[in-house]
Short mmCIF file of C-alpha atoms in Angstrom, two decimals:
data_model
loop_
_atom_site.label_atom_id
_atom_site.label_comp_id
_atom_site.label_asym_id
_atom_site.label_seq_id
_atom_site.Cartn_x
_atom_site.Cartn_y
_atom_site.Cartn_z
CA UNK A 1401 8.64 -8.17 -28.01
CA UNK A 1402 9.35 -11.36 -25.64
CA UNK A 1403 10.54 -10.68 -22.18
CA UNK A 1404 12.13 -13.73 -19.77
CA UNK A 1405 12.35 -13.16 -15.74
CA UNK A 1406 13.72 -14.82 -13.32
CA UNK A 1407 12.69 -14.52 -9.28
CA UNK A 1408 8.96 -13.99 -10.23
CA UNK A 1409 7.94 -15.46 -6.73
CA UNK A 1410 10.00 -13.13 -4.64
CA UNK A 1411 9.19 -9.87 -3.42
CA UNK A 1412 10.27 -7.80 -6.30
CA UNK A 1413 9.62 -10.20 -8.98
CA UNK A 1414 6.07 -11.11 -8.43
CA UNK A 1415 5.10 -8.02 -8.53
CA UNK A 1416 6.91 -7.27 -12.05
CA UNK A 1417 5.87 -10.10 -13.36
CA UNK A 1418 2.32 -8.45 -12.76
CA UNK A 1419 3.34 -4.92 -14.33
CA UNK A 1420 5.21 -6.62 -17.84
CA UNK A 1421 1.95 -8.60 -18.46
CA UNK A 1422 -0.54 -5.46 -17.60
CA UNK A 1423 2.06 -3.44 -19.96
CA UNK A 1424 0.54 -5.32 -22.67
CA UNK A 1425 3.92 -4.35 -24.13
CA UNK A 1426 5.13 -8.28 -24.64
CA UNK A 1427 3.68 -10.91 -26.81
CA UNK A 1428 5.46 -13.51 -24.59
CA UNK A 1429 6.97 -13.82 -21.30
CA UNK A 1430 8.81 -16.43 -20.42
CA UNK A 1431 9.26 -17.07 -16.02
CA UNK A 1432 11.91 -19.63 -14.85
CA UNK A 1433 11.83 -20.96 -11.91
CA UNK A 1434 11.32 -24.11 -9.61
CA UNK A 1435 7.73 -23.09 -8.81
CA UNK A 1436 5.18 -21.39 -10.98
CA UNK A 1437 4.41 -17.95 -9.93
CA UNK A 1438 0.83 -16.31 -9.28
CA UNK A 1439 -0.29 -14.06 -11.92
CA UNK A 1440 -3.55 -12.32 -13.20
CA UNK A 1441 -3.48 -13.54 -16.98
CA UNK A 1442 -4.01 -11.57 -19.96
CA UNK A 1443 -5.13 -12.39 -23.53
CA UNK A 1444 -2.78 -10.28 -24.80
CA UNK A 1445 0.49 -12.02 -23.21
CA UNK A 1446 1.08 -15.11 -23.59
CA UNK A 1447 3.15 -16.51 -20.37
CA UNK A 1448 4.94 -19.20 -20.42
CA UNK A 1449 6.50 -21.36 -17.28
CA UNK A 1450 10.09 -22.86 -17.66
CA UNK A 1451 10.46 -25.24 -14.61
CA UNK A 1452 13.76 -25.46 -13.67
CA UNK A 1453 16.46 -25.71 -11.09
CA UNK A 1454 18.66 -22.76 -10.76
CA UNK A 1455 21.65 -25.16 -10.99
CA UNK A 1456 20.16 -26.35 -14.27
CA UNK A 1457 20.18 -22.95 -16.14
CA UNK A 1458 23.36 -23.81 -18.23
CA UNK A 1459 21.52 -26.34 -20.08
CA UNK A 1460 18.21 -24.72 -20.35
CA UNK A 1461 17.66 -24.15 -24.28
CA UNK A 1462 15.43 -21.18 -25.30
CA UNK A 1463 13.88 -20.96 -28.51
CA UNK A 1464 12.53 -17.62 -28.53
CA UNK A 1465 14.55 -14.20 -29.11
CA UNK A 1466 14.15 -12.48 -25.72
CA UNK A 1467 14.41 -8.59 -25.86
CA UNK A 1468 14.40 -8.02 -21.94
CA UNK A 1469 15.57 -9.99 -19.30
CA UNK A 1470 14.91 -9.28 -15.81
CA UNK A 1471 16.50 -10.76 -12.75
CA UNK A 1472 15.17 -10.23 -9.83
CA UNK A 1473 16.78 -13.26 -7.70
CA UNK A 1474 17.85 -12.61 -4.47
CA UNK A 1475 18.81 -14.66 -0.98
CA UNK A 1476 20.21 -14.99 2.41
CA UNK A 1477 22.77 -16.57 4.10
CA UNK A 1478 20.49 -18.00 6.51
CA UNK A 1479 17.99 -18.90 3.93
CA UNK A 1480 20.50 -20.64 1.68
CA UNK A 1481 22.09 -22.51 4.38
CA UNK A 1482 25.92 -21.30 3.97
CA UNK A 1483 28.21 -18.68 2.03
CA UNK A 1484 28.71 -21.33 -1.05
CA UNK A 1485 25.01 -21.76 -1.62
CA UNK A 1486 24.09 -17.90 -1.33
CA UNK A 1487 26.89 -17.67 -3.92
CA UNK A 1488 25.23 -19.82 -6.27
CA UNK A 1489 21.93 -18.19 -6.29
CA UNK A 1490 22.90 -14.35 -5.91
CA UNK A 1491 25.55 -14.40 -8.15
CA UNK A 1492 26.16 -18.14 -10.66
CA UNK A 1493 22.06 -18.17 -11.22
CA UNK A 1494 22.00 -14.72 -12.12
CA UNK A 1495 25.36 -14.46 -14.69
CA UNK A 1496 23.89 -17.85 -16.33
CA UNK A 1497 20.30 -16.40 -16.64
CA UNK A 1498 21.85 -13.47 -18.56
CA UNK A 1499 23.86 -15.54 -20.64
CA UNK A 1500 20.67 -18.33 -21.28
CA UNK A 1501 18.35 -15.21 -22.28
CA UNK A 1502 21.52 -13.17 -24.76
CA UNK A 1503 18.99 -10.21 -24.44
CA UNK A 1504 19.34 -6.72 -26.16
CA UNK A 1505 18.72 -5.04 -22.67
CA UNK A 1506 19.19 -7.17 -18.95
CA UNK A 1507 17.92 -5.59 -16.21
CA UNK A 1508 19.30 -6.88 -12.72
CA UNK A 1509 18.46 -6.27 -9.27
CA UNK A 1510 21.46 -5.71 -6.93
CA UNK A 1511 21.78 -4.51 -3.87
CA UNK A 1512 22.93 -0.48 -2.17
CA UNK A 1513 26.68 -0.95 -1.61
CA UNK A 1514 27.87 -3.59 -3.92
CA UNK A 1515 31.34 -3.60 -3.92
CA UNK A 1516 33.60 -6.70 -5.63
CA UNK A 1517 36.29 -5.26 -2.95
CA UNK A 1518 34.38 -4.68 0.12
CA UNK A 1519 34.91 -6.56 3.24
CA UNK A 1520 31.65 -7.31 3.95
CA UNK A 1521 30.53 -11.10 2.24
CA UNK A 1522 27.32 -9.87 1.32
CA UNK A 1523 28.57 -6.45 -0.47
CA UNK A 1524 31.84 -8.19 -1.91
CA UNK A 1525 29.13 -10.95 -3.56
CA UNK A 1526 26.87 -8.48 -5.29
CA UNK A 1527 29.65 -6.47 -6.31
CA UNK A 1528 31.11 -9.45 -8.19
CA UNK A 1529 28.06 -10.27 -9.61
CA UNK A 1530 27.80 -6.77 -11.58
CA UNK A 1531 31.53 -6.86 -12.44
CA UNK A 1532 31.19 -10.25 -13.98
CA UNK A 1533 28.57 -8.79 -15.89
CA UNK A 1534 29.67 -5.51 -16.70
CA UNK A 1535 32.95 -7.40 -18.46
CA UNK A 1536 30.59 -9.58 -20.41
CA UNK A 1537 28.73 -6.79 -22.03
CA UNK A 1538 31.87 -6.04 -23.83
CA UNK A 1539 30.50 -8.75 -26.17
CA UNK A 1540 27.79 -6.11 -26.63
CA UNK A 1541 29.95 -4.91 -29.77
CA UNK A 1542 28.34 -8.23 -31.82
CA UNK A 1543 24.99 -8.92 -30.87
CA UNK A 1544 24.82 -12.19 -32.41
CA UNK A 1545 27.60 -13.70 -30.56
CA UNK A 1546 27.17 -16.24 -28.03
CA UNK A 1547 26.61 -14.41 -24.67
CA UNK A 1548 26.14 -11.23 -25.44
CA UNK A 1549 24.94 -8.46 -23.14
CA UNK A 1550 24.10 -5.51 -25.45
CA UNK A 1551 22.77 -3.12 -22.52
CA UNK A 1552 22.84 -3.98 -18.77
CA UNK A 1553 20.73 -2.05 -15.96
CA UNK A 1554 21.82 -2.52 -12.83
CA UNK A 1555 19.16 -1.99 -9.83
CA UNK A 1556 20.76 -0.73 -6.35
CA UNK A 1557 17.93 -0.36 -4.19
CA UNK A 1558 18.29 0.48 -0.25
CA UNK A 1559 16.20 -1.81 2.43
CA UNK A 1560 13.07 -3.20 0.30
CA UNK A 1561 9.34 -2.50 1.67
CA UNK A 1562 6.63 -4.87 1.50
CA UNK A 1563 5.35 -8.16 1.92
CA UNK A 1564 7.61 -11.33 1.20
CA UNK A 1565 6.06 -14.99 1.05
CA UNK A 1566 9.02 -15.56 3.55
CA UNK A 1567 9.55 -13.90 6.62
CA UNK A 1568 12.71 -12.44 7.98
CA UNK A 1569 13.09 -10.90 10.65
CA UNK A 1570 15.97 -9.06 10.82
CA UNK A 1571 14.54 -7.12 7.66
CA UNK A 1572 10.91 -6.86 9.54
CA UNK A 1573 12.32 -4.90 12.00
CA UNK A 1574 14.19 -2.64 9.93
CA UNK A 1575 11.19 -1.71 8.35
CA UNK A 1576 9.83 -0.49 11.07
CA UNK A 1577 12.69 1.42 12.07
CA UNK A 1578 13.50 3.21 9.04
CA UNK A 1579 9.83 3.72 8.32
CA UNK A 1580 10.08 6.18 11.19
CA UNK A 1581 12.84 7.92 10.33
CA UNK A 1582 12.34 7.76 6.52
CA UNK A 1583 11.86 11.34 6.44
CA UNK A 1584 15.18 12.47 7.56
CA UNK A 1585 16.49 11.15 4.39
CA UNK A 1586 17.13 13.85 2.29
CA UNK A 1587 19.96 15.13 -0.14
CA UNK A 1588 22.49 12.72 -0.35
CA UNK A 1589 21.09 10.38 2.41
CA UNK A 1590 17.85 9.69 0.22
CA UNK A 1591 20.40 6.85 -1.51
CA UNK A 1592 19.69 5.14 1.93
CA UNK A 1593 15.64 5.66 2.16
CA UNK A 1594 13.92 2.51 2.61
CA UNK A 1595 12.24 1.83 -0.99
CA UNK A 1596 9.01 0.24 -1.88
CA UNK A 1597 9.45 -2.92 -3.94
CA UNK A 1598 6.67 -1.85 -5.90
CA UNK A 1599 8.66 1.04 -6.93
CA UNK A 1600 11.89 -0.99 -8.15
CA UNK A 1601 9.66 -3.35 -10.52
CA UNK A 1602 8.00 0.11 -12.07
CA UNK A 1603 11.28 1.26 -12.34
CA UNK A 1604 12.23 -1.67 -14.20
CA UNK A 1605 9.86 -2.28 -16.73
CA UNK A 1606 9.82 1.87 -16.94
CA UNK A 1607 13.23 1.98 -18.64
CA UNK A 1608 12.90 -1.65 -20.33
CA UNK A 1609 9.89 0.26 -22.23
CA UNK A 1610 12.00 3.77 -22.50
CA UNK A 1611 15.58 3.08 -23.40
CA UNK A 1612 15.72 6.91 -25.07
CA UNK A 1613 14.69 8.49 -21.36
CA UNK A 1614 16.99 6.91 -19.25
CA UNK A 1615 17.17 7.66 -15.54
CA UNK A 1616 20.45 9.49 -14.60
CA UNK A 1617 23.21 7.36 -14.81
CA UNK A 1618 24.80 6.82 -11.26
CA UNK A 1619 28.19 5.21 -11.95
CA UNK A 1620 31.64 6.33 -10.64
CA UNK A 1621 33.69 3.86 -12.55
CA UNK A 1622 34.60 4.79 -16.47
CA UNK A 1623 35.12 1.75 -17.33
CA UNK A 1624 31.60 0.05 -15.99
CA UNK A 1625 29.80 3.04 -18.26
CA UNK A 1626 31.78 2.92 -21.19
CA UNK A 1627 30.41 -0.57 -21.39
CA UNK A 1628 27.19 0.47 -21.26
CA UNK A 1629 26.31 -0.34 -17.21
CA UNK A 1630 23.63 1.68 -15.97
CA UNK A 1631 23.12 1.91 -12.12
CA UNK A 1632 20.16 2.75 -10.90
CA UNK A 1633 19.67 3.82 -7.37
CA UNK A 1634 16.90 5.18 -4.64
CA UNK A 1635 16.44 8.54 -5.91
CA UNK A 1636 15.88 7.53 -9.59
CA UNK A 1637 13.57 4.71 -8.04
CA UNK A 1638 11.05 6.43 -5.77
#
């Protein structure tokens, strides 16, 4: 099997990137990206770099078949510099990665609250993102055609814990916050725990590797399941 990723320097990806090449499970894995990531090689995987701009994935040509595709790209307003620039990376990179790699099963991180009709910029964004994608996996029906999305996994994970190669702030300190009060998350409220990055890139490549044992699918809208969107949040995660 071949995997692609995208996002393998961020906080999530890097750390998959790791896991898919310990796996041992992929003869090739191809990362995209504008800088190469850090990786312990193996003889067994071969990995191959795709330098690119995000801007510049429309054009990008692949000549491998690429089973799973994992997306793992994620921003800020304040990092990308306005609303128009987080827009390209959170939600035009990650709808042309998908359609560049026309893998069998996509896996996509998201975020907790996604919503194409929220009020909230950030939510409404996301939300977009996985409706744009859900509606292209109805393409799923021919797997040859141009675009497809046969299966798509969508990853809904709460406030992410661990160590990014950037720091923000904001995020530091709600680490520490809900790190205290972690515990009282319980029942229906364990949606909100805080959640390890390292446990949202094991959950990834988990049910890349075990389409048959699927978490629990967590999706209120019909029409997003009959077309084979999986959402995957805290509880199936930790």
């Amino acid at each position: 099997m071949n995997a692609a990723i995208i996002g393998a320097t961020g906080l999530i990806g890097r750390l998959l990137l790791q896991k898919l090449i310990d796996s041992a499970a992929y003869n090739k894995i191809l990362v995209f990206g504008r800088r190469e990531a850090t990786f312990a090689a193996s003889l067994a995987t071969e990995v191959i770099f795709i330098s690119c701009q995000l801007s510049q994935l429309p054009t990008v040509t692949v000549g491998e078949k690429i089973d799973h595709a994992f997306c793992c790209l994620g921003t800020t307003i304040k990092q990308a510099g306005s609303q128009q620039a987080f827009i390209a990376v959170d939600k035009t990179a990650v709808i042309d990665f998908v359609q560049l790699c026309h893998a069998s099963t996509n896996l996509v991180v998201t975020a907790l609250g996604a919503d194409a009709q929220s009020s909230t910029f950030y939510n409404r964004i996301k939300g977009e993102t996985e409706l744009a994608l859900a509606l292209a996996s109805t393409l799923a029906t021919n797997e040859q055609a141009k675009g497809a999305i046969a299966k798509l996994i969508l990853f809904q994970p709460s406030l992410l814990l661990g160590e990014r190669s950037q720091h923000r702030p904001l995020e530091s300190l709600g680490q520490s916050v809900f790190n205290l009060v972690s515990p009282l998350f319980i029942g229906p409220l364990k949606r909100y725990q805080p959640i390890s990055a390292n446990s949202v890139a094991s959950a990834m490549l988990t049910m890349a590797l075990n389409p048959k044992k699927l978490y629990p699918v967590n999706s209120t809208n019909s029409t997003m399941a009959e077309r084979q969107v999986i959402r995957v949040h805290n509880e199936t995660m930790l």
